Amino acid sequence: MGNALILKNAPRERIKKHLLSWPGSILDWSNEDLNDFASCFKSYHVAAGKEISTKDPVSFFIVATGSVEIQAIVPTICKKTRNIREFLCKKDKGDMVFIPSMRKLIRVSNAKEFLDKENKRHSAHRDHKNVLDLIDTLCIKSINASTILQLDWKKFDDYFINIERPRSSRIDVNVLRTMMETNLTDYLEKLPILENIPYSKLETLVRMCHYNIEKEGKVICREGDLGKEVYVILSGEVKVEAMASQRTAELLSDKDSAVSSPPAKGGNNCPYSASSQEQLTQRRRTLLEARNITTRELAKNRLSRSPTSDNEKSSPPLAFEDENSDSIFVELARLGQGDYFGEMATFIDLPRAATVTVTSKSVLMTSLSKTDFRTLYHAISPDLAPSIERMVKNHMLQNIFQLKSPFLEQIGSDQIDKMAEQATIEKLREGHVVFNQGENADKFYFVYSGSLKVQKSKKGGNMYEVGRLYSGDYFGELAVINNSKRLARITTLTSAIVLEIPRQSFYECFHDTPKIIAEFIIRMKGKHVDLKSILQHNESKALFKVHLEKEHGGENLIFYDAITKFEESYESYNCKEVADQVSNIMETFLDNEAQHAVNRSHRTYTAVQEQVEAKKYSKNMFAQAQTEILQLMESDVFQRFKNTSVFSTLMVQLRSYDDLDVQLLA
């Protein structure tokens, strides 16, 4: 043990006292449990600057007093005649040191780069598939006078594994071993808002984490309470539930029955997927869709009865649904080892979106508070602040798109990353006016949480409500696109969090995404929308395609798509491929005996045929024929499509406002 002073016969009572300062003290220990556990340790007093070294691959230590550095002894040259030391991390009073976890830090230290160079420089190292296998010694070096407790695994097995514990024992041995052997860094790096954060920085966060153990039936957090920490489950199981009206619960049940999936491991009322975290996301999305339908039904009825002006008594805000209805708990998911919840609470002030309750005999978790998290990136590592903020905004946007917004099928990860860089998070108090009717438009908005109302002014000057906005909605695009004045006033009904994107950034984010622009145009034009915009929007196009096939006009849309693909891919074709594509289009759609002949004009066909015979191919050679077919569909079958309930429902979903004329959009 090097220069450490070994206290071979340290009193068990002293070791028990030391054990009260480590995280495992929160477990349910009987006096006999604690006596037996204390008997499994040796105690070492290590003077400042001295060290304990170990080659045992599963050593477990507790820093009882003082603070220490964990170092790797890195061999150099093939004969290991000269060594260097690599700092891995620092541990303070109460911290655990589990050697397998410490070895993982070597992979992100300078030692990895150094040994890679050694491997190239000395042929003797080439036999090692993993140069990290050369590192067989770790040191615990005392920064100041420290007391280190080392676990004797054989004694631990004799006391807790190989024999049945006495009746008086209360300790859950599985939970104890989980706490001792878990590397929290592995769990933290899975949190979306901590993606791409250096492993060494996560080690700092680990020291800020707190262990929690709760019994069956304990409510960890309640829906509506302000979140203050993120939780990661180390062992056990919890259920996630949200309040919903009877109407919403019925809609949710209908949506569940339409999805074929195995039952949840935690119950029969919750469809279960391969990943409980993915299941929670999907169920939250489904719940919001059901709530959205319920809320808009109620809002539609209220607005149809009498528009509300500022001089009239305002209706209570419908944050989700009818607050006076009988509400019940709806189970969203069961979460287990490795799952997390409340991650956004570490960065922004948000009410909890669900109630989380322990369902297993007990659950072991680690939590990270908002205060400690902010300390990390403001004080300890200010260089991390921009990266973390960008990841948070990226995660917020993904939540918006995944939970409800039709943007989900239209936008890619590159656009989300671009928006995250440009967006600003704004926390708005209740009653805050986002903008007034008639103001210049300089921003576009996504609603992350809360509810807002849309108001227009009457001729007399009074404002009346024409719609409401909820989580997942967006607004402000019309005036930005048209460079016009705001056409309505937007005011928060509750405290809200929105993401703002400035006008110039709006164009940068969306100029190369015609499908998104198409959605803006559909919202802007409403029932007056043109067919071309519908065909550029995935969801709208799919609905129109179904209608077209019912009227036996599917070949027109197939032709339209074939020409679009030809024009988009033309530059990548060689001469033979162009000729083959042209021949295929003619034989399939345009020739007199074509398999799926479309109703093109004779003049257009003749013009194209002349180009084909002369082999004068061009990118736009079918443009006129495509335009004719588009006009044919638009003047005929598209007008009938607009009269269907499917089209009406689509307009409601995309525009987010009910009973709003296009001129009322903000």
C-alpha positions as semicolon CSV with decimal commas, in nm:
position;residue;x (nm);y (nm);z (nm)
1;M;0,000;0,000;0,000
2;G;0,293;0,231;-0,064
3;N;0,337;0,509;0,192
4;A;-0,011;0,481;0,340
5;L;-0,042;0,428;0,716
6;I;-0,251;0,113;0,759
7;L;-0,493;0,108;1,050
8;K;-0,541;-0,268;1,064
9;N;-0,757;-0,269;1,373
10;A;-0,960;0,049;1,326
11;P;-1,259;0,032;1,560
12;R;-1,576;-0,081;1,387
13;E;-1,764;0,207;1,550
14;R;-1,527;0,454;1,384
15;I;-1,585;0,292;1,045
16;K;-1,962;0,300;1,107
17;K;-1,934;0,672;1,177
18;H;-1,746;0,722;0,851
19;L;-2,013;0,526;0,662
20;L;-2,275;0,780;0,768
21;S;-2,120;1,032;0,527
22;W;-2,141;0,820;0,210
23;P;-2,448;0,805;-0,019
24;G;-2,543;0,456;0,099
25;S;-2,639;0,598;0,437
26;I;-2,983;0,676;0,289
27;L;-3,059;0,302;0,268
28;D;-3,268;0,128;0,529
29;W;-3,005;-0,018;0,763
30;S;-3,070;-0,212;1,079
31;N;-2,798;-0,184;1,344
32;E;-2,688;-0,539;1,260
33;D;-2,674;-0,455;0,889
34;L;-2,449;-0,157;0,952
35;N;-2,224;-0,355;1,189
36;D;-2,177;-0,630;0,931
37;F;-2,112;-0,380;0,651
38;A;-1,855;-0,191;0,861
39;S;-1,679;-0,523;0,927
40;C;-1,616;-0,557;0,552
41;F;-1,384;-0,255;0,536
42;K;-1,021;-0,183;0,610
43;S;-0,933;0,173;0,704
44;Y;-0,624;0,356;0,579
45;H;-0,496;0,692;0,688
46;V;-0,308;0,847;0,396
47;A;-0,083;1,146;0,458
48;A;-0,094;1,443;0,221
49;G;0,086;1,363;-0,104
50;K;0,098;0,989;-0,032
51;E;-0,100;0,726;-0,216
52;I;-0,267;0,388;-0,230
53;S;-0,217;0,191;-0,549
54;T;-0,422;-0,107;-0,664
55;K;-0,418;-0,361;-0,945
56;D;-0,741;-0,523;-0,829
57;P;-0,984;-0,468;-1,119
58;V;-1,290;-0,454;-0,890
59;S;-1,160;-0,258;-0,591
60;F;-1,413;-0,042;-0,408
61;F;-1,315;0,251;-0,183
62;I;-1,495;0,520;0,013
63;V;-1,328;0,853;0,090
64;A;-1,412;0,885;0,460
65;T;-1,228;1,214;0,522
66;G;-1,022;1,456;0,316
67;S;-0,994;1,457;-0,061
68;V;-0,797;1,254;-0,314
69;E;-0,697;1,240;-0,679
70;I;-0,750;0,929;-0,890
71;Q;-0,454;0,869;-1,122
72;A;-0,367;0,606;-1,383
73;I;-0,012;0,479;-1,407
74;V;0,054;0,477;-1,780
75;P;0,345;0,254;-1,896
76;T;0,564;0,380;-2,179
77;I;0,799;0,194;-2,412
78;C;0,740;-0,173;-2,463
79;K;0,923;-0,290;-2,145
80;K;0,735;-0,054;-1,914
81;T;1,065;0,084;-1,781
82;R;0,934;0,437;-1,753
83;N;0,587;0,546;-1,650
84;I;0,377;0,860;-1,659
85;R;0,077;0,949;-1,445
86;E;-0,252;1,066;-1,583
87;F;-0,505;1,255;-1,367
88;L;-0,855;1,110;-1,400
89;C;-1,073;1,283;-1,141
90;K;-1,099;1,418;-0,788
91;K;-1,300;1,264;-0,504
92;D;-1,407;1,427;-0,178
93;K;-1,547;1,312;0,157
94;G;-1,830;1,063;0,108
95;D;-1,744;0,987;-0,255
96;M;-1,715;0,629;-0,381
97;V;-1,428;0,498;-0,594
98;F;-1,522;0,188;-0,796
99;I;-1,221;0,090;-1,008
100;P;-1,413;-0,034;-1,317
101;S;-1,578;0,308;-1,339
102;M;-1,247;0,486;-1,297
103;R;-1,089;0,285;-1,579
104;K;-1,354;0,417;-1,817
105;L;-1,215;0,765;-1,761
106;I;-0,888;0,654;-1,915
107;R;-1,064;0,634;-2,251
108;V;-1,121;1,009;-2,251
109;S;-0,791;1,113;-2,094
110;N;-0,464;1,209;-2,258
111;A;-0,339;0,857;-2,182
112;K;-0,542;0,715;-2,468
113;E;-0,381;0,951;-2,721
114;F;-0,036;0,891;-2,570
115;L;-0,064;0,512;-2,589
116;D;-0,195;0,527;-2,944
117;K;0,127;0,705;-3,038
118;E;0,329;0,444;-2,845
119;N;0,149;0,170;-3,032
120;K;0,256;0,316;-3,366
121;R;0,612;0,387;-3,248
122;H;0,697;0,047;-3,096
123;S;0,621;-0,276;-3,273
124;A;0,597;-0,467;-2,946
125;H;0,273;-0,285;-2,872
126;R;0,107;-0,394;-3,192
127;D;0,004;-0,724;-3,038
128;H;-0,236;-0,541;-2,807
129;K;-0,581;-0,501;-2,960
130;N;-0,654;-0,236;-2,698
131;V;-0,361;-0,032;-2,569
132;L;-0,565;0,048;-2,258
133;D;-0,505;-0,312;-2,147
134;L;-0,150;-0,204;-2,067
135;I;-0,279;0,014;-1,784
136;D;-0,312;-0,220;-1,490
137;T;-0,255;0,014;-1,195
138;L;-0,462;0,298;-1,053
139;C;-0,357;0,520;-0,766
140;I;-0,552;0,709;-0,502
141;K;-0,330;1,002;-0,410
142;S;-0,417;1,205;-0,102
143;I;-0,445;1,580;-0,160
144;N;-0,460;1,639;0,213
145;A;-0,458;1,397;0,505
146;S;-0,732;1,149;0,418
147;T;-0,900;0,839;0,550
148;I;-0,978;0,575;0,290
149;L;-1,203;0,275;0,346
150;Q;-1,141;-0,028;0,121
151;L;-1,402;-0,300;0,085
152;D;-1,306;-0,665;0,128
153;W;-1,529;-0,829;-0,132
154;K;-1,482;-1,177;0,022
155;K;-1,614;-1,057;0,355
156;F;-1,896;-0,874;0,183
157;D;-2,000;-1,196;0,006
158;D;-1,977;-1,390;0,333
159;Y;-2,197;-1,144;0,518
160;F;-2,448;-1,045;0,248
161;I;-2,443;-1,291;-0,045
162;N;-2,356;-1,643;0,063
163;I;-2,581;-1,665;0,368
164;E;-2,940;-1,571;0,441
165;R;-2,966;-1,243;0,625
166;P;-3,124;-1,250;0,973
167;R;-3,491;-1,151;1,013
168;S;-3,390;-0,824;1,174
169;S;-3,208;-0,722;0,853
170;R;-3,373;-0,443;0,654
171;I;-3,111;-0,376;0,387
172;D;-3,192;-0,450;0,020
173;V;-2,864;-0,605;-0,094
174;N;-2,944;-0,562;-0,466
175;V;-2,999;-0,188;-0,419
176;L;-2,679;-0,166;-0,213
177;R;-2,471;-0,332;-0,485
178;T;-2,632;-0,115;-0,753
179;M;-2,530;0,196;-0,562
180;M;-2,175;0,068;-0,513
181;E;-2,114;-0,047;-0,869
182;T;-2,306;0,210;-1,077
183;N;-2,110;0,461;-1,282
184;L;-2,337;0,766;-1,283
185;T;-2,145;0,924;-1,570
186;D;-2,274;0,651;-1,802
187;Y;-2,629;0,752;-1,713
188;L;-2,580;1,127;-1,737
189;E;-2,431;1,109;-2,086
190;K;-2,760;0,962;-2,209
191;L;-2,957;1,274;-2,115
192;P;-3,045;1,464;-2,435
193;I;-2,946;1,802;-2,294
194;L;-2,599;1,667;-2,204
195;E;-2,515;1,524;-2,545
196;N;-2,162;1,608;-2,662
197;I;-2,060;1,730;-2,315
198;P;-1,704;1,605;-2,240
199;Y;-1,690;1,296;-2,019
200;S;-1,460;1,474;-1,774
201;K;-1,718;1,753;-1,729
202;L;-1,984;1,493;-1,661
203;E;-1,763;1,359;-1,383
204;T;-1,795;1,702;-1,221
205;L;-2,171;1,674;-1,247
206;V;-2,160;1,330;-1,084
207;R;-2,018;1,487;-0,770
208;M;-2,320;1,717;-0,762
209;C;-2,571;1,432;-0,787
210;H;-2,773;1,315;-0,489
211;Y;-2,900;0,962;-0,429
212;N;-3,266;0,911;-0,346
213;I;-3,444;0,596;-0,239
214;E;-3,823;0,585;-0,213
215;K;-4,071;0,315;-0,113
216;E;-4,365;0,177;-0,311
217;G;-4,650;0,426;-0,346
218;K;-4,433;0,734;-0,290
219;V;-4,515;1,026;-0,522
220;I;-4,184;1,164;-0,647
221;C;-4,331;1,465;-0,826
222;R;-4,681;1,590;-0,906
223;E;-4,821;1,727;-1,228
224;G;-4,829;2,107;-1,217
225;D;-4,557;2,148;-0,951
226;L;-4,254;2,352;-1,055
227;G;-3,970;2,119;-1,149
228;K;-3,638;2,168;-0,971
229;E;-3,436;1,857;-1,060
230;V;-3,386;1,578;-1,310
231;Y;-3,409;1,216;-1,195
232;V;-3,232;0,906;-1,331
233;I;-3,354;0,564;-1,220
234;L;-3,080;0,324;-1,108
235;S;-3,304;0,038;-0,992
236;G;-3,676;-0,022;-0,944
237;E;-3,975;0,108;-1,140
238;V;-4,208;0,409;-1,146
239;K;-4,526;0,491;-1,334
240;V;-4,587;0,819;-1,514
241;E;-4,945;0,949;-1,512
242;A;-5,120;1,263;-1,630
243;M;-5,462;1,409;-1,551
244;A;-5,719;1,403;-1,829
245;S;-6,090;1,468;-1,862
246;Q;-6,324;1,181;-1,938
247;R;-6,353;1,304;-2,298
248;T;-5,974;1,313;-2,344
249;A;-5,938;0,969;-2,184
250;E;-6,190;0,830;-2,432
251;L;-6,004;0,981;-2,726
252;L;-5,675;0,849;-2,589
253;S;-5,824;0,501;-2,556
254;D;-5,947;0,516;-2,916
255;K;-5,602;0,614;-3,038
256;D;-5,440;0,337;-2,829
257;S;-5,673;0,072;-2,970
258;A;-5,573;0,178;-3,320
259;V;-5,207;0,103;-3,241
260;S;-5,100;-0,260;-3,229
261;S;-4,844;-0,311;-2,953
262;P;-4,775;-0,554;-2,667
263;P;-4,910;-0,465;-2,321
264;A;-4,698;-0,263;-2,084
265;K;-4,484;-0,448;-1,834
266;G;-4,640;-0,230;-1,568
267;G;-5,007;-0,271;-1,653
268;N;-5,275;-0,342;-1,910
269;N;-5,377;0,019;-1,972
270;C;-5,050;0,134;-2,121
271;P;-4,926;0,007;-2,459
272;Y;-4,558;-0,082;-2,428
273;S;-4,286;-0,038;-2,686
274;A;-3,928;-0,159;-2,702
275;S;-3,804;0,150;-2,518
276;S;-3,988;0,288;-2,217
277;Q;-3,838;0,631;-2,286
278;E;-3,969;0,621;-2,645
279;Q;-4,300;0,496;-2,513
280;L;-4,329;0,794;-2,281
281;T;-4,260;1,034;-2,569
282;Q;-4,517;0,864;-2,792
283;R;-4,782;0,851;-2,520
284;R;-4,726;1,218;-2,430
285;R;-4,771;1,302;-2,797
286;T;-5,093;1,099;-2,816
287;L;-5,222;1,257;-2,495
288;L;-5,156;1,608;-2,627
289;E;-5,332;1,524;-2,952
290;A;-5,637;1,403;-2,756
291;R;-5,623;1,707;-2,525
292;N;-5,589;1,930;-2,829
293;I;-5,908;1,789;-2,982
294;T;-6,098;1,828;-2,654
295;T;-5,970;2,179;-2,589
296;R;-6,048;2,303;-2,939
297;E;-6,394;2,152;-2,927
298;L;-6,461;2,348;-2,606
299;A;-6,298;2,665;-2,740
300;K;-6,496;2,640;-3,061
301;N;-6,823;2,609;-2,869
302;R;-6,732;2,901;-2,642
303;L;-6,629;3,130;-2,927
304;S;-6,935;3,039;-3,132
305;R;-7,163;3,142;-2,847
306;S;-7,021;3,490;-2,806
307;P;-6,688;3,653;-2,893
308;T;-6,514;3,782;-2,585
309;S;-6,400;4,144;-2,579
310;D;-6,175;4,315;-2,330
311;N;-6,485;4,484;-2,185
312;E;-6,660;4,153;-2,126
313;K;-6,592;3,893;-1,859
314;S;-6,323;3,665;-1,997
315;S;-6,359;3,289;-1,991
316;P;-6,105;3,101;-1,780
317;P;-5,800;2,990;-1,975
318;L;-5,825;2,640;-2,115
319;A;-5,463;2,535;-2,064
320;F;-5,549;2,187;-2,184
321;E;-5,918;2,107;-2,148
322;D;-6,234;2,175;-1,950
323;E;-6,115;2,239;-1,596
324;N;-6,462;2,169;-1,458
325;S;-6,486;1,821;-1,606
326;D;-6,429;1,508;-1,399
327;S;-6,060;1,429;-1,436
328;I;-5,889;1,092;-1,405
329;F;-5,530;0,969;-1,412
330;V;-5,410;0,828;-1,745
331;E;-5,099;0,613;-1,734
332;L;-4,839;0,715;-1,990
333;A;-4,548;0,479;-1,922
334;R;-4,352;0,266;-1,678
335;L;-3,989;0,369;-1,639
336;G;-3,706;0,153;-1,507
337;Q;-3,329;0,131;-1,481
338;G;-3,153;0,386;-1,700
339;D;-3,467;0,590;-1,771
340;Y;-3,495;0,957;-1,673
341;F;-3,760;1,223;-1,624
342;G;-3,774;1,596;-1,555
343;E;-3,463;1,671;-1,763
344;M;-3,581;2,013;-1,880
345;A;-3,630;2,130;-1,519
346;T;-3,253;2,168;-1,481
347;F;-3,246;2,449;-1,735
348;I;-3,580;2,629;-1,746
349;D;-3,867;2,685;-1,503
350;L;-4,137;2,444;-1,612
351;P;-4,429;2,286;-1,429
352;R;-4,417;1,908;-1,418
353;A;-4,612;1,757;-1,709
354;A;-4,699;1,439;-1,520
355;T;-4,716;1,270;-1,179
356;V;-4,450;1,005;-1,109
357;T;-4,516;0,734;-0,848
358;V;-4,303;0,440;-0,726
359;T;-4,453;0,104;-0,826
360;S;-4,179;-0,140;-0,720
361;K;-4,088;-0,232;-0,362
362;S;-3,840;0,053;-0,373
363;V;-3,667;0,268;-0,631
364;L;-3,311;0,398;-0,626
365;M;-3,252;0,720;-0,817
366;T;-2,995;0,988;-0,853
367;S;-3,103;1,350;-0,894
368;L;-2,935;1,666;-1,015
369;S;-3,076;1,998;-0,903
370;K;-3,123;2,304;-1,118
371;T;-2,895;2,503;-0,885
372;D;-2,604;2,258;-0,915
373;F;-2,648;2,225;-1,290
374;R;-2,634;2,600;-1,336
375;T;-2,328;2,616;-1,112
376;L;-2,152;2,381;-1,351
377;Y;-2,194;2,585;-1,666
378;H;-2,189;2,933;-1,512
379;A;-1,912;2,907;-1,254
380;I;-1,716;2,586;-1,300
381;S;-1,724;2,555;-1,679
382;P;-1,863;2,873;-1,839
383;D;-1,735;2,749;-2,176
384;L;-2,010;2,486;-2,167
385;A;-2,296;2,737;-2,146
386;P;-2,341;2,796;-2,525
387;S;-2,321;2,424;-2,600
388;I;-2,570;2,329;-2,329
389;E;-2,811;2,607;-2,425
390;R;-2,800;2,497;-2,788
391;M;-2,869;2,137;-2,686
392;V;-3,160;2,249;-2,466
393;K;-3,317;2,449;-2,750
394;N;-3,263;2,158;-2,987
395;H;-3,437;1,926;-2,740
396;M;-3,723;2,174;-2,694
397;L;-3,778;2,197;-3,069
398;Q;-3,774;1,820;-3,105
399;N;-4,029;1,794;-2,824
400;I;-4,252;2,047;-3,000
401;F;-4,231;1,862;-3,330
402;Q;-4,263;1,512;-3,184
403;L;-4,551;1,589;-2,954
404;K;-4,787;1,763;-3,193
405;S;-4,662;1,992;-3,467
406;P;-4,705;1,880;-3,832
407;F;-4,347;2,003;-3,877
408;L;-4,241;1,655;-3,763
409;E;-4,278;1,502;-4,110
410;Q;-4,149;1,806;-4,295
411;I;-3,824;1,901;-4,125
412;G;-3,490;1,727;-4,079
413;S;-3,230;1,729;-3,805
414;D;-3,016;1,983;-3,993
415;Q;-3,300;2,236;-3,990
416;I;-3,363;2,170;-3,620
417;D;-2,995;2,230;-3,544
418;K;-3,005;2,553;-3,746
419;M;-3,315;2,675;-3,565
420;A;-3,163;2,587;-3,227
421;E;-2,865;2,809;-3,304
422;Q;-3,088;3,102;-3,401
423;A;-3,370;3,067;-3,147
424;T;-3,402;3,250;-2,816
425;I;-3,587;3,108;-2,515
426;E;-3,834;3,357;-2,366
427;K;-4,025;3,309;-2,040
428;L;-4,346;3,509;-2,040
429;R;-4,564;3,591;-1,740
430;E;-4,941;3,562;-1,743
431;G;-5,103;3,858;-1,921
432;H;-4,792;3,945;-2,123
433;V;-4,865;4,094;-2,468
434;V;-4,634;3,923;-2,718
435;F;-4,726;4,174;-2,988
436;N;-5,013;4,407;-3,075
437;Q;-5,220;4,430;-3,389
438;G;-5,059;4,674;-3,632
439;E;-4,701;4,638;-3,504
440;N;-4,410;4,560;-3,733
441;A;-4,332;4,187;-3,762
442;D;-3,976;4,095;-3,673
443;K;-4,007;3,749;-3,512
444;F;-4,160;3,405;-3,555
445;Y;-4,266;3,197;-3,251
446;F;-4,302;2,837;-3,130
447;V;-4,507;2,770;-2,815
448;Y;-4,323;2,528;-2,585
449;S;-4,555;2,552;-2,284
450;G;-4,852;2,756;-2,164
451;S;-5,151;2,900;-2,351
452;L;-5,209;3,227;-2,536
453;K;-5,511;3,402;-2,686
454;V;-5,548;3,563;-3,028
455;Q;-5,751;3,886;-3,044
456;K;-5,871;4,120;-3,319
457;S;-6,003;4,473;-3,287
458;K;-6,355;4,570;-3,386
459;K;-6,434;4,893;-3,565
460;G;-6,509;5,054;-3,230
461;G;-6,165;4,963;-3,102
462;N;-6,264;4,684;-2,862
463;M;-6,064;4,360;-2,883
464;Y;-6,242;4,027;-2,919
465;E;-6,096;3,679;-2,897
466;V;-6,080;3,469;-3,213
467;G;-5,857;3,177;-3,113
468;R;-5,609;3,023;-2,872
469;L;-5,261;2,875;-2,895
470;Y;-5,115;2,584;-2,700
471;S;-4,797;2,377;-2,668
472;G;-4,670;2,278;-3,012
473;D;-4,839;2,565;-3,196
474;Y;-4,647;2,830;-3,387
475;F;-4,749;3,179;-3,490
476;G;-4,629;3,502;-3,647
477;E;-4,519;3,355;-3,980
478;L;-4,772;3,536;-4,200
479;A;-4,656;3,889;-4,126
480;V;-4,290;3,779;-4,145
481;I;-4,338;3,619;-4,486
482;N;-4,542;3,908;-4,627
483;N;-4,336;4,178;-4,454
484;S;-4,665;4,320;-4,329
485;K;-4,806;4,449;-4,000
486;R;-4,929;4,215;-3,730
487;L;-5,293;4,128;-3,795
488;A;-5,384;4,034;-3,438
489;R;-5,282;4,074;-3,075
490;I;-5,127;3,773;-2,896
491;T;-5,148;3,766;-2,514
492;T;-5,049;3,495;-2,267
493;L;-5,334;3,337;-2,070
494;T;-5,091;3,155;-1,841
495;S;-4,719;3,179;-1,783
496;A;-4,561;3,052;-2,103
497;I;-4,230;2,961;-2,262
498;V;-4,177;3,038;-2,629
499;L;-3,890;3,006;-2,874
500;E;-3,835;3,320;-3,082
501;I;-3,670;3,321;-3,424
502;P;-3,579;3,664;-3,574
503;R;-3,697;3,755;-3,926
504;Q;-3,359;3,713;-4,093
505;S;-3,295;3,382;-3,918
506;F;-3,644;3,271;-4,022
507;Y;-3,542;3,299;-4,387
508;E;-3,208;3,128;-4,320
509;C;-3,386;2,837;-4,149
510;F;-3,660;2,784;-4,407
511;H;-3,543;2,916;-4,745
512;D;-3,432;2,569;-4,859
513;T;-3,727;2,379;-4,709
514;P;-4,013;2,414;-4,960
515;K;-4,226;2,168;-4,762
516;I;-4,223;2,398;-4,460
517;I;-4,294;2,703;-4,673
518;A;-4,583;2,507;-4,823
519;E;-4,731;2,462;-4,476
520;F;-4,702;2,836;-4,411
521;I;-4,880;2,905;-4,740
522;I;-5,155;2,653;-4,660
523;R;-5,210;2,822;-4,323
524;M;-5,205;3,163;-4,488
525;K;-5,444;3,085;-4,773
526;G;-5,672;2,843;-4,591
527;K;-5,961;2,730;-4,811
528;H;-5,815;2,936;-5,097
529;V;-5,492;2,734;-5,105
530;D;-5,360;2,619;-5,442
531;L;-5,297;2,255;-5,532
532;K;-4,923;2,300;-5,585
533;S;-4,877;2,400;-5,219
534;I;-5,082;2,098;-5,111
535;L;-4,858;1,868;-5,318
536;Q;-4,544;2,008;-5,154
537;H;-4,675;1,921;-4,807
538;N;-4,647;1,551;-4,716
539;E;-4,954;1,514;-4,497
540;S;-5,178;1,718;-4,727
541;K;-5,054;1,537;-5,036
542;A;-5,123;1,194;-4,882
543;L;-5,483;1,292;-4,809
544;F;-5,536;1,432;-5,158
545;K;-5,386;1,116;-5,311
546;V;-5,643;0,899;-5,132
547;H;-5,924;1,123;-5,260
548;L;-5,780;1,120;-5,613
549;E;-5,764;0,740;-5,622
550;K;-6,129;0,719;-5,515
551;E;-6,212;0,922;-5,824
552;H;-5,988;0,702;-6,042
553;G;-5,748;0,984;-6,125
554;G;-5,436;0,848;-5,958
555;E;-5,234;0,842;-6,283
556;N;-5,232;1,224;-6,293
557;L;-5,053;1,250;-5,960
558;I;-4,813;0,970;-6,051
559;F;-4,723;1,161;-6,367
560;Y;-4,682;1,487;-6,175
561;D;-4,441;1,316;-5,931
562;A;-4,248;1,147;-6,211
563;I;-4,182;1,482;-6,382
564;T;-4,084;1,645;-6,051
565;K;-3,834;1,363;-5,987
566;F;-3,699;1,389;-6,343
567;E;-3,633;1,762;-6,307
568;E;-3,477;1,726;-5,960
569;S;-3,244;1,446;-6,073
570;Y;-3,168;1,566;-6,426
571;E;-2,822;1,707;-6,348
572;S;-2,711;1,375;-6,197
573;Y;-2,809;1,164;-6,503
574;N;-2,567;1,074;-6,781
575;C;-2,681;1,089;-7,145
576;K;-2,802;0,730;-7,157
577;E;-2,992;0,765;-6,828
578;V;-3,164;1,081;-6,953
579;A;-3,270;0,901;-7,272
580;D;-3,401;0,604;-7,070
581;Q;-3,598;0,829;-6,836
582;V;-3,751;1,024;-7,124
583;S;-3,847;0,703;-7,303
584;N;-4,006;0,563;-6,989
585;I;-4,213;0,879;-6,927
586;M;-4,335;0,885;-7,287
587;E;-4,433;0,515;-7,290
588;T;-4,597;0,528;-6,948
589;F;-4,788;0,860;-6,961
590;L;-4,781;1,055;-7,289
591;D;-4,788;0,825;-7,592
592;N;-5,124;0,746;-7,748
593;E;-5,099;0,385;-7,627
594;A;-4,941;0,474;-7,289
595;Q;-5,002;0,240;-6,997
596;H;-5,125;0,522;-6,769
597;A;-5,215;0,784;-7,025
598;V;-5,284;1,134;-6,894
599;N;-5,507;1,393;-7,056
600;R;-5,239;1,614;-7,216
601;S;-5,313;1,843;-7,511
602;H;-5,215;1,739;-7,864
603;R;-5,008;2,056;-7,903
604;T;-4,803;1,979;-7,592
605;Y;-4,753;1,616;-7,692
606;T;-4,634;1,718;-8,040
607;A;-4,380;1,965;-7,895
608;V;-4,238;1,700;-7,661
609;Q;-4,234;1,434;-7,935
610;E;-4,030;1,660;-8,163
611;Q;-3,766;1,703;-7,890
612;V;-3,756;1,328;-7,836
613;E;-3,711;1,249;-8,205
614;A;-3,436;1,510;-8,235
615;K;-3,281;1,383;-7,909
616;K;-3,275;1,741;-7,782
617;Y;-3,343;1,657;-7,420
618;S;-3,368;1,925;-7,153
619;K;-3,453;1,950;-6,785
620;N;-3,781;2,133;-6,850
621;M;-3,897;1,944;-7,157
622;F;-4,203;1,808;-6,971
623;A;-4,281;2,130;-6,779
624;Q;-4,577;2,231;-6,998
625;A;-4,731;1,885;-6,978
626;Q;-4,694;1,885;-6,600
627;T;-4,855;2,229;-6,578
628;E;-5,152;2,113;-6,786
629;I;-5,211;1,809;-6,562
630;L;-5,178;2,026;-6,248
631;Q;-5,437;2,271;-6,386
632;L;-5,665;1,984;-6,480
633;M;-5,654;1,838;-6,128
634;E;-5,693;2,180;-5,969
635;S;-5,998;2,281;-6,171
636;D;-6,177;1,953;-6,123
637;V;-6,104;1,693;-5,855
638;F;-5,922;1,936;-5,621
639;Q;-6,232;2,153;-5,590
640;R;-6,432;1,849;-5,479
641;F;-6,155;1,759;-5,234
642;K;-6,193;2,103;-5,074
643;N;-6,556;2,027;-4,999
644;T;-6,474;1,715;-4,798
645;S;-6,455;1,688;-4,418
646;V;-6,100;1,557;-4,460
647;F;-5,990;1,891;-4,606
648;S;-6,172;2,086;-4,333
649;T;-6,002;1,880;-4,063
650;L;-5,665;1,933;-4,231
651;M;-5,713;2,309;-4,229
652;V;-5,793;2,306;-3,857
653;Q;-5,486;2,095;-3,777
654;L;-5,242;2,301;-3,980
655;R;-5,370;2,647;-3,897
656;S;-5,410;2,581;-3,526
657;Y;-5,704;2,823;-3,500
658;D;-6,070;2,724;-3,518
659;D;-6,325;2,930;-3,712
660;L;-6,062;3,183;-3,817
661;D;-6,071;3,351;-4,154
662;V;-5,732;3,382;-4,320
663;Q;-5,726;3,756;-4,256
664;L;-5,729;3,694;-3,881
665;L;-5,405;3,502;-3,877
666;A;-5,122;3,682;-3,696
